[in-house]
mmCIF file of C-alpha atoms in Angstrom:
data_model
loop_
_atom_site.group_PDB
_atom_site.id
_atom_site.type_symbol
_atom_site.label_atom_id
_atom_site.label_comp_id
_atom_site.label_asym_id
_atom_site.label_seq_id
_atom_site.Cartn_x
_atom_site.Cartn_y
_atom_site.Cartn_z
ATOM 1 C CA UNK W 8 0.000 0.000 0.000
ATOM 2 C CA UNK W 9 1.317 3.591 -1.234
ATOM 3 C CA UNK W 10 2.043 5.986 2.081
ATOM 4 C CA UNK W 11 2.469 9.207 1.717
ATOM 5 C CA UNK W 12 4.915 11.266 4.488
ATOM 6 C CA UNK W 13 3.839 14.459 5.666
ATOM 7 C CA UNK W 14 5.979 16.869 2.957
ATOM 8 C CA UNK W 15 9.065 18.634 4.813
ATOM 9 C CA UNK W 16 8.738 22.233 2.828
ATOM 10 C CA UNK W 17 12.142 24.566 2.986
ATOM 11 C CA UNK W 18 11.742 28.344 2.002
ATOM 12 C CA UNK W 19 15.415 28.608 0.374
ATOM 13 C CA UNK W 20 16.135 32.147 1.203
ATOM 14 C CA UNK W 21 20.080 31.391 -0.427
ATOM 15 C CA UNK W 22 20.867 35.151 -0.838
ATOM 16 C CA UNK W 23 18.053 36.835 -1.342
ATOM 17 C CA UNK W 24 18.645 39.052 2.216
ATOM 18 C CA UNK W 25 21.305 41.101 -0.177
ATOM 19 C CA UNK W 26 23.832 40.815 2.419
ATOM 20 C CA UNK W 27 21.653 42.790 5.161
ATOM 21 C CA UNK W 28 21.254 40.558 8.312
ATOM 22 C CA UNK W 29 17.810 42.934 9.441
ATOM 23 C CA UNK W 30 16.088 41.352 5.750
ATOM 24 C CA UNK W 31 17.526 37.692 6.541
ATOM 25 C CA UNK W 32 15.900 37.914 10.073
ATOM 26 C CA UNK W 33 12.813 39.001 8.986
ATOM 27 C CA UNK W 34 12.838 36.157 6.075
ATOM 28 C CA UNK W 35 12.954 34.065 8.780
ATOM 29 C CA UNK W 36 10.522 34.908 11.072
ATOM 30 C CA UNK W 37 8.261 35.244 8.131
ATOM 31 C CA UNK W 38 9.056 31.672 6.596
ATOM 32 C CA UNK W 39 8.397 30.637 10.274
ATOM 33 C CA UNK W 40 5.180 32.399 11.719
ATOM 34 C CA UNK W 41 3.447 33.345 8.680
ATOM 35 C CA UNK W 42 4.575 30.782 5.765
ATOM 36 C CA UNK W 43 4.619 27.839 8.072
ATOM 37 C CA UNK W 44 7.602 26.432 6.309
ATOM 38 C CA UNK W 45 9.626 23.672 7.654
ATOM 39 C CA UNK W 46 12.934 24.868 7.368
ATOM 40 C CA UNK W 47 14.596 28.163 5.560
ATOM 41 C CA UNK W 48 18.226 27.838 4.005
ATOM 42 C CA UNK W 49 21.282 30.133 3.361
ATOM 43 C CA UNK W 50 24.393 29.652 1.468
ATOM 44 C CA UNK W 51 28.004 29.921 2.398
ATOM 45 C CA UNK W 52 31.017 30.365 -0.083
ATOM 46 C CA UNK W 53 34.323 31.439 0.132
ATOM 47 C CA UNK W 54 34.561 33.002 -3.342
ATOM 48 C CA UNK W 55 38.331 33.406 -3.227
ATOM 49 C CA UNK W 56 38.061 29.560 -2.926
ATOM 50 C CA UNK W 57 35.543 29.009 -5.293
ATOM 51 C CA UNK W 58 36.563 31.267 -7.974
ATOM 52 C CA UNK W 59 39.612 31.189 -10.554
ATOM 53 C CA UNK W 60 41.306 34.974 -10.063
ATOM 54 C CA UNK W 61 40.302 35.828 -13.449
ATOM 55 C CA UNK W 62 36.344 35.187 -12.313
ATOM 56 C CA UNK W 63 36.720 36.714 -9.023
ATOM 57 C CA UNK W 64 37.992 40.140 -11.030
ATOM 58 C CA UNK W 65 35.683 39.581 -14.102
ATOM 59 C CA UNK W 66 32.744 42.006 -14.275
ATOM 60 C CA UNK W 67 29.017 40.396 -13.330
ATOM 61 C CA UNK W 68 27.773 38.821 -16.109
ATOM 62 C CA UNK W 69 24.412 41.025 -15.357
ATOM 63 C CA UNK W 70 25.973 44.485 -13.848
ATOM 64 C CA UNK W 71 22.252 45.065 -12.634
ATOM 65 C CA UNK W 72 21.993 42.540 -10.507
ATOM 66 C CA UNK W 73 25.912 43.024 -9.148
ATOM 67 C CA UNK W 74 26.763 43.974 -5.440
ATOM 68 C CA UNK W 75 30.555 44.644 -6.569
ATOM 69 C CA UNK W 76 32.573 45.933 -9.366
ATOM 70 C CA UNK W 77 33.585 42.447 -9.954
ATOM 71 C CA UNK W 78 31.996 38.960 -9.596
ATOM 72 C CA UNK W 79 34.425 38.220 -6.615
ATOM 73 C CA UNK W 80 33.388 41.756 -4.924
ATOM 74 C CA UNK W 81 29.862 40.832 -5.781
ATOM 75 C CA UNK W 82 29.923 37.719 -4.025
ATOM 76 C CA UNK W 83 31.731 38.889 -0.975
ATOM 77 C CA UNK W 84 29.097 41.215 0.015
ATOM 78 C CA UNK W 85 26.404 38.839 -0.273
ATOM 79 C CA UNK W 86 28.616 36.423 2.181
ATOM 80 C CA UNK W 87 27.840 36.110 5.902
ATOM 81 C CA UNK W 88 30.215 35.193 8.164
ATOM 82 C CA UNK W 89 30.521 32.137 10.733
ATOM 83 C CA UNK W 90 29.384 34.568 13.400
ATOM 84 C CA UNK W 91 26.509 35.914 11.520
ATOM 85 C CA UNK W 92 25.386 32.513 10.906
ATOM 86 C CA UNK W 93 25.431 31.126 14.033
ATOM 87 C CA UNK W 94 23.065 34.301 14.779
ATOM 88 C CA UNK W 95 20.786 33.128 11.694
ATOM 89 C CA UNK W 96 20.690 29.975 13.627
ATOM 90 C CA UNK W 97 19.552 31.341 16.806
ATOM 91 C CA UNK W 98 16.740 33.389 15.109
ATOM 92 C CA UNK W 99 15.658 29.997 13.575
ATOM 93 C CA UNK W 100 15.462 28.321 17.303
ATOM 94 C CA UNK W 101 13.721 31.260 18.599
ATOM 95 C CA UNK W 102 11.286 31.142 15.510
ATOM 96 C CA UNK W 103 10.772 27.468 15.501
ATOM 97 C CA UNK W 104 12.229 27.090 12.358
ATOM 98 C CA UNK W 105 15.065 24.465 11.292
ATOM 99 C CA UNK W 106 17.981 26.785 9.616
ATOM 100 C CA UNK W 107 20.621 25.294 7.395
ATOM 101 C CA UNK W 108 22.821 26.450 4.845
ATOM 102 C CA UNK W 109 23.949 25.475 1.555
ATOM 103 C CA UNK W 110 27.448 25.250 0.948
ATOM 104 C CA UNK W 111 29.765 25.950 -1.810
ATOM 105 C CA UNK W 112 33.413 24.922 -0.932
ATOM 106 C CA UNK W 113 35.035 22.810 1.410
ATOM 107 C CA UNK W 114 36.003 25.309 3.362
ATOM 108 C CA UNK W 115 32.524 26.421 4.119
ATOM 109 C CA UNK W 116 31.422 23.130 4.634
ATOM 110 C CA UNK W 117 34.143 23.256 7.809
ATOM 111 C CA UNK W 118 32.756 26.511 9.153
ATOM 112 C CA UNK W 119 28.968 25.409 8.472
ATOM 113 C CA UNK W 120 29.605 21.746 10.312
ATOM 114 C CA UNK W 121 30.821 23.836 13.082
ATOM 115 C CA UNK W 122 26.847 25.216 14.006
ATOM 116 C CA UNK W 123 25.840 21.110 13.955
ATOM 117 C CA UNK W 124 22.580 22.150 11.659
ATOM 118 C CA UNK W 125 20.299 19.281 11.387
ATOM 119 C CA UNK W 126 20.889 18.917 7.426
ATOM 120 C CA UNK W 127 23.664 20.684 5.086
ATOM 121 C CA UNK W 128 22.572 21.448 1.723
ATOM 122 C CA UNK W 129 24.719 20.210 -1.492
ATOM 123 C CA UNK W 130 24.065 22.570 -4.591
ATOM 124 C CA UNK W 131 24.076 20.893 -8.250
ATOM 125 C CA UNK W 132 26.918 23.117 -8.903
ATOM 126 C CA UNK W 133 28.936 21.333 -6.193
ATOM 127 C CA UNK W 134 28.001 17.359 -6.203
ATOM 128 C CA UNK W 135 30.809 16.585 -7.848
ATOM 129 C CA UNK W 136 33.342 18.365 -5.194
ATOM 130 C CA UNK W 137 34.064 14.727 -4.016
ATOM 131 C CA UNK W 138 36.908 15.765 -1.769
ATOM 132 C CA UNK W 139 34.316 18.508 -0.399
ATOM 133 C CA UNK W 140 31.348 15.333 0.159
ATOM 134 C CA UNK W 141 34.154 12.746 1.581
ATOM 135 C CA UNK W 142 35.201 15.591 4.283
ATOM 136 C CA UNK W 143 31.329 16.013 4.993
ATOM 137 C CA UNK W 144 30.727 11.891 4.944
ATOM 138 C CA UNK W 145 33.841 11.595 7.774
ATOM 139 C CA UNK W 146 33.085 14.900 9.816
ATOM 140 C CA UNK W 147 29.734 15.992 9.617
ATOM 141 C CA UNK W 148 26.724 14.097 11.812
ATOM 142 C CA UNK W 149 23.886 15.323 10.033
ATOM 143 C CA UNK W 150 21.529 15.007 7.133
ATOM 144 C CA UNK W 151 22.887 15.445 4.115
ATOM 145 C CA UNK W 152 20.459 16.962 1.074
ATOM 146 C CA UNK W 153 22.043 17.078 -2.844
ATOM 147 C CA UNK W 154 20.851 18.387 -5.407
ATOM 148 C CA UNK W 155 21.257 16.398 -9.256
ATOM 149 C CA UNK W 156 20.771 19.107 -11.609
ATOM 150 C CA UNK W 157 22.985 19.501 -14.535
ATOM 151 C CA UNK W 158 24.621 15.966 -13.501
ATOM 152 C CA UNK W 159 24.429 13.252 -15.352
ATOM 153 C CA UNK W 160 23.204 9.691 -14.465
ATOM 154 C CA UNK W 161 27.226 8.619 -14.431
ATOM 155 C CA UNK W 162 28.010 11.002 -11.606
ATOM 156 C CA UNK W 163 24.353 10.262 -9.644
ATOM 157 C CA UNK W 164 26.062 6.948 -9.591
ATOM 158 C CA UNK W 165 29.694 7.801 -8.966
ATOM 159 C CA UNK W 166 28.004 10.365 -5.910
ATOM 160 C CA UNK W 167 25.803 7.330 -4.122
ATOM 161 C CA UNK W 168 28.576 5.163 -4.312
ATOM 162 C CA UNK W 169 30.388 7.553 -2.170
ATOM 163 C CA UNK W 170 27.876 7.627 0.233
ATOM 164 C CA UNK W 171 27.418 3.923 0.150
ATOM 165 C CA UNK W 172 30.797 3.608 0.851
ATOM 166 C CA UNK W 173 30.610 5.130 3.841
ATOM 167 C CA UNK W 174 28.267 4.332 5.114
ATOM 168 C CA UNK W 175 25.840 7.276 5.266
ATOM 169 C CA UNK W 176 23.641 6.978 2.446
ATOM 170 C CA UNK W 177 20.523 6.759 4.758
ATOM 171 C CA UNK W 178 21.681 10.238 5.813
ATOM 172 C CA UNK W 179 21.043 11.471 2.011
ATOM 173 C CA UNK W 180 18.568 13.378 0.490
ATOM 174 C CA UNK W 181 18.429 13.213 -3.615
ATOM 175 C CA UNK W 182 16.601 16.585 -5.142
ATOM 176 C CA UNK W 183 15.357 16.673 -8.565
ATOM 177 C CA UNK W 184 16.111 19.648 -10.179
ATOM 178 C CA UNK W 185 16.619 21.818 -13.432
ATOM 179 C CA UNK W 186 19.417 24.260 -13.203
ATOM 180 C CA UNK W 187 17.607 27.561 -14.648
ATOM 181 C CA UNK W 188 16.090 30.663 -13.373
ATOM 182 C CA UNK W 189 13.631 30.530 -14.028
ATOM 183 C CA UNK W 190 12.751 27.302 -15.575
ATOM 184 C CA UNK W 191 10.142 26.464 -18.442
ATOM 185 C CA UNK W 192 7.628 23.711 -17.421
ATOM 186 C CA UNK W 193 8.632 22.105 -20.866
ATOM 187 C CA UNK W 194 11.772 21.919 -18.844
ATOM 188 C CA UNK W 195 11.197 20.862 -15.069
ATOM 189 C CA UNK W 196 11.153 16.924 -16.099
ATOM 190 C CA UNK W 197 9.070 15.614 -13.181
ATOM 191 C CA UNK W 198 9.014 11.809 -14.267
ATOM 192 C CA UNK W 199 12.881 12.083 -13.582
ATOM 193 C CA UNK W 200 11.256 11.905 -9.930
ATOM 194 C CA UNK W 201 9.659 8.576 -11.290
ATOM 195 C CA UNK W 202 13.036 7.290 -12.513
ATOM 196 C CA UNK W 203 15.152 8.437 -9.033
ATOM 197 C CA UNK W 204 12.796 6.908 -6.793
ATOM 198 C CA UNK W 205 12.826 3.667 -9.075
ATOM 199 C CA UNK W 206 16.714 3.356 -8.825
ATOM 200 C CA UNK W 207 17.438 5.247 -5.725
ATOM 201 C CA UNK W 208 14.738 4.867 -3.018
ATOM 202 C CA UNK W 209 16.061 2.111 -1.706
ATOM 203 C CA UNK W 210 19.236 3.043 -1.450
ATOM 204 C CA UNK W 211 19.117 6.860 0.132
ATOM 205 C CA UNK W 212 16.679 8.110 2.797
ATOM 206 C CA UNK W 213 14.365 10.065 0.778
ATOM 207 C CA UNK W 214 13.818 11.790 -2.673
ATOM 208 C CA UNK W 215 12.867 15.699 -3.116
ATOM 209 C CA UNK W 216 12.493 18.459 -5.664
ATOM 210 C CA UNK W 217 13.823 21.562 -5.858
ATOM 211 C CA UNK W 218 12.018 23.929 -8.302
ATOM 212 C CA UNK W 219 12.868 26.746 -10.000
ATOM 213 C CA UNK W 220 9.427 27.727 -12.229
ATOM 214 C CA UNK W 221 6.505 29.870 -11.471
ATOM 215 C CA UNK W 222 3.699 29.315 -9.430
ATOM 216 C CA UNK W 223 2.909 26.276 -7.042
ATOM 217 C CA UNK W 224 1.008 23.812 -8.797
ATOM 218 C CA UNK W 225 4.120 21.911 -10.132
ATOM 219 C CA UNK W 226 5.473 21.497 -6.418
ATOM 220 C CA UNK W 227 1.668 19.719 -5.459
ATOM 221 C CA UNK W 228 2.501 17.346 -8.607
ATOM 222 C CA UNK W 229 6.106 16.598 -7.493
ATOM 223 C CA UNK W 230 5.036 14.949 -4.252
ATOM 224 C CA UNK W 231 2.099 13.141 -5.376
ATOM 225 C CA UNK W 232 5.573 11.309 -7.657
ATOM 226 C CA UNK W 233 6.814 10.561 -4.568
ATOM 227 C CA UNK W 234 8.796 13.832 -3.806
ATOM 228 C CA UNK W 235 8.794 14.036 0.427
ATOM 229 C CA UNK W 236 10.974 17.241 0.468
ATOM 230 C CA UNK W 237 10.377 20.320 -1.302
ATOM 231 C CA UNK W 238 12.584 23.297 -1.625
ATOM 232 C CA UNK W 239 11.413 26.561 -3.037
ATOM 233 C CA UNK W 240 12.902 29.739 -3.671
ATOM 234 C CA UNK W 241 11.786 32.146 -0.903
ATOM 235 C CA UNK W 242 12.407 35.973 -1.110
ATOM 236 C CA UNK W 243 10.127 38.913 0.304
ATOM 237 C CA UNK W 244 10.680 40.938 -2.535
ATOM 238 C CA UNK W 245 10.397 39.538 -6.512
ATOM 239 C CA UNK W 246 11.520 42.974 -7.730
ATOM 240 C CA UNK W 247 14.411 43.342 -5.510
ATOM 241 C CA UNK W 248 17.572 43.104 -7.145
ATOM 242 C CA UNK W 249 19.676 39.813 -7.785
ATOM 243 C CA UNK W 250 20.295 36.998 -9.848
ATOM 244 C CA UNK W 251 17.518 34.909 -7.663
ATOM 245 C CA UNK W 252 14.728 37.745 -6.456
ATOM 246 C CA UNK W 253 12.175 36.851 -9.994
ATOM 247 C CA UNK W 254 12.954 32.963 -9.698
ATOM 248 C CA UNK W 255 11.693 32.741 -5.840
ATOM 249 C CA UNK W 256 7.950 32.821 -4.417
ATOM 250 C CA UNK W 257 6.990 35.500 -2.184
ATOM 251 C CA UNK W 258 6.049 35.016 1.306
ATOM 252 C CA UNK W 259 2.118 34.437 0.499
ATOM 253 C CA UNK W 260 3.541 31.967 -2.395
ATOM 254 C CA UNK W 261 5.312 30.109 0.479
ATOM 255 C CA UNK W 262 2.177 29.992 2.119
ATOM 256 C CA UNK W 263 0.101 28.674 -0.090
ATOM 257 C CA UNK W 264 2.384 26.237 -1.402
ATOM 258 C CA UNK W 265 2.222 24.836 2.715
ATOM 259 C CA UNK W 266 -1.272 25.434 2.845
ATOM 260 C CA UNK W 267 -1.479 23.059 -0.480
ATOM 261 C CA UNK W 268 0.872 20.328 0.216
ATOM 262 C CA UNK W 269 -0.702 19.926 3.736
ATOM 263 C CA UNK W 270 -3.828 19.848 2.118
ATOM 264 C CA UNK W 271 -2.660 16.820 -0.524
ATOM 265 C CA UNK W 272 -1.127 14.779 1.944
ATOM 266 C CA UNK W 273 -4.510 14.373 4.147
ATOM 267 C CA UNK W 274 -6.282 13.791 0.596
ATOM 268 C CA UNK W 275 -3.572 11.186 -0.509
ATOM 269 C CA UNK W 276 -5.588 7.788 1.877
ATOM 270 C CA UNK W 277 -7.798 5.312 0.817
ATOM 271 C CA UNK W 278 -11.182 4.919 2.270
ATOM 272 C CA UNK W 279 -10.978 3.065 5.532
ATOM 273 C CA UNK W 280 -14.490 2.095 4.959
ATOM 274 C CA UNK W 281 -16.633 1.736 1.915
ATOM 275 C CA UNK W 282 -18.873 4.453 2.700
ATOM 276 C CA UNK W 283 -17.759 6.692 5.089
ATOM 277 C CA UNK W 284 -19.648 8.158 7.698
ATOM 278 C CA UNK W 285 -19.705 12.016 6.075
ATOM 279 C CA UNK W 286 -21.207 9.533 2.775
ATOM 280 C CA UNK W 287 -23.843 7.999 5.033
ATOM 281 C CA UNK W 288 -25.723 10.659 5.869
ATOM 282 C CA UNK W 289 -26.227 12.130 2.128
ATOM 283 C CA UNK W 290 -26.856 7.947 1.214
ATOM 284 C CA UNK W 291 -29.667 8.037 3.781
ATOM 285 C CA UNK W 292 -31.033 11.124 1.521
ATOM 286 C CA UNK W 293 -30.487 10.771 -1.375
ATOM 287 C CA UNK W 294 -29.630 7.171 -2.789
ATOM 288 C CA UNK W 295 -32.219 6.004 -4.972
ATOM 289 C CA UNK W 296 -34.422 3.399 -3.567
ATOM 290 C CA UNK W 297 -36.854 1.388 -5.263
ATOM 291 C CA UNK W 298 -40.224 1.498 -3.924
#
């Protein structure tokens, strides 16, 4: 018999606080109080780590959406430090909200496993940082979440493996995903989520989406395929500036996207009866009855 979990929902907030702690506290008291979301997420980098020198001092691709004169300026002022997370973290207590982070580089994966979040976050750009996921495998306690867009079924393999090997692929969490912002429907995919939790559900803990598209009906449609966790986007602001503000839901998108999956997940049962009781009294009424 199918059962559906109750969906885990995270309001991925990633930068969208433009490097001003006052907007990342209130994203999360608002993903917490008025959203209802499970969890909200962050990012760490250390761009000087993450970059080549000659991307750190290239322009922005989109000088609109740039915090810097250069990418590597850009990026630094969107960074919080270890300090300023561990504060993130205590607003999420104090909230009731689960914070975690994604993170970029190995050497934020150090700082980030520092806090002890309950999950770390593995961006598609990053699943193949294999030195970065052993370190994380050996050191880190907690749930692990990964993303697999823009990888191909090869390095889904070559990444379980790793996990497998040791020993913590219970601890991992698989995320369909299309690397674009936004993304075309033509382009989200969802029967990949048909294919990963053929080949994978056994093996991992659990398998998730992560969406990048407009609206919220997709997200309903991803966990009736079996998706338990569902990351969104999350910003308070569509207009505001950066690369990720018009690819994220605003906070009464969050909502509603809650308010729906909730809603699906006490729809998704069979009938424990054949007619249930709110059936008998409109069968006592109105079924027809020969007389």
């Amino acid at each position: 018999m199918i059962k559906y979990n109750k969906p885990f929902i995270i309001a991925e907030a990633g930068c969208n606080h433009m490097g001003q702690m006052d907007i990342a506290k209130d994203l999360i008291e608002t993903a917490a109080h008025f959203c209802k979301a499970n969890a909200i997420k962050f990012q760490k980098r250390c761009p000087k780590e993450l970059l080549t020198l000659e991307q750190y001092n290239a322009p922005h691709p989109n000088p609109a959406n740039s915090y810097g004169d250069t990418y590597g300026a850009h990026r630094e002022f969107l960074e919080f430090d270890l300090d300023q997370h561990a504060q993130l973290k205590k607003w999420c207590e104090e909230a009731g909200i689960i914070y975690s982070t994604s993170v970029w580089d190995l050497t934020s994966a150090k700082e980030i496993t520092s806090l002890h979040p309950q999950f770390i976050k593995i961006p598609s750009a990053c699943n193949t940082h294999f030195e970065m996921l052993q370190w994380l495998c050996s050191n880190y306690e907690g749930e692990i979440q990964l993303s697999f867009g823009m990888t191909t079924h090869e390095e889904e393999e070559q990444i379980i493996q790793l996990f497998e090997k040791n020993g913590r692929a219970k601890d991992l969490i698989l995320y369909n995903c299309t690397s674009g912002y936004p993304v075309p429907f033509k382009d989200i995919c969802l029967l990949e989520l048909t294919r990963m939790k053929e080949q994978y559900s056994g093996r991992v803990k659990a398998i998730g989406f992560s969406g990048h598209h407009l609206g919220i009906a997709v997200d309903v449609a991803a966990y009736t395929l079996g998706a338990e966790y569902i990351e969104r986007h999350y910003t308070l602001d569509r207009t505001w500036k950066g690369t990720d503000q018009a690819a994220s839901l605003e906070p009464d998108g969050i909502r509603k996207l809650v308010r729906n999956l909730n809603a699906v997940h006490e729809a998704l049962t069979f009938k424990d009866q054949e007619v249930l009781p709110i059936e008998q009294v409109q069968r006592d009424k109105l079924k027809f009855r020969k007389h």
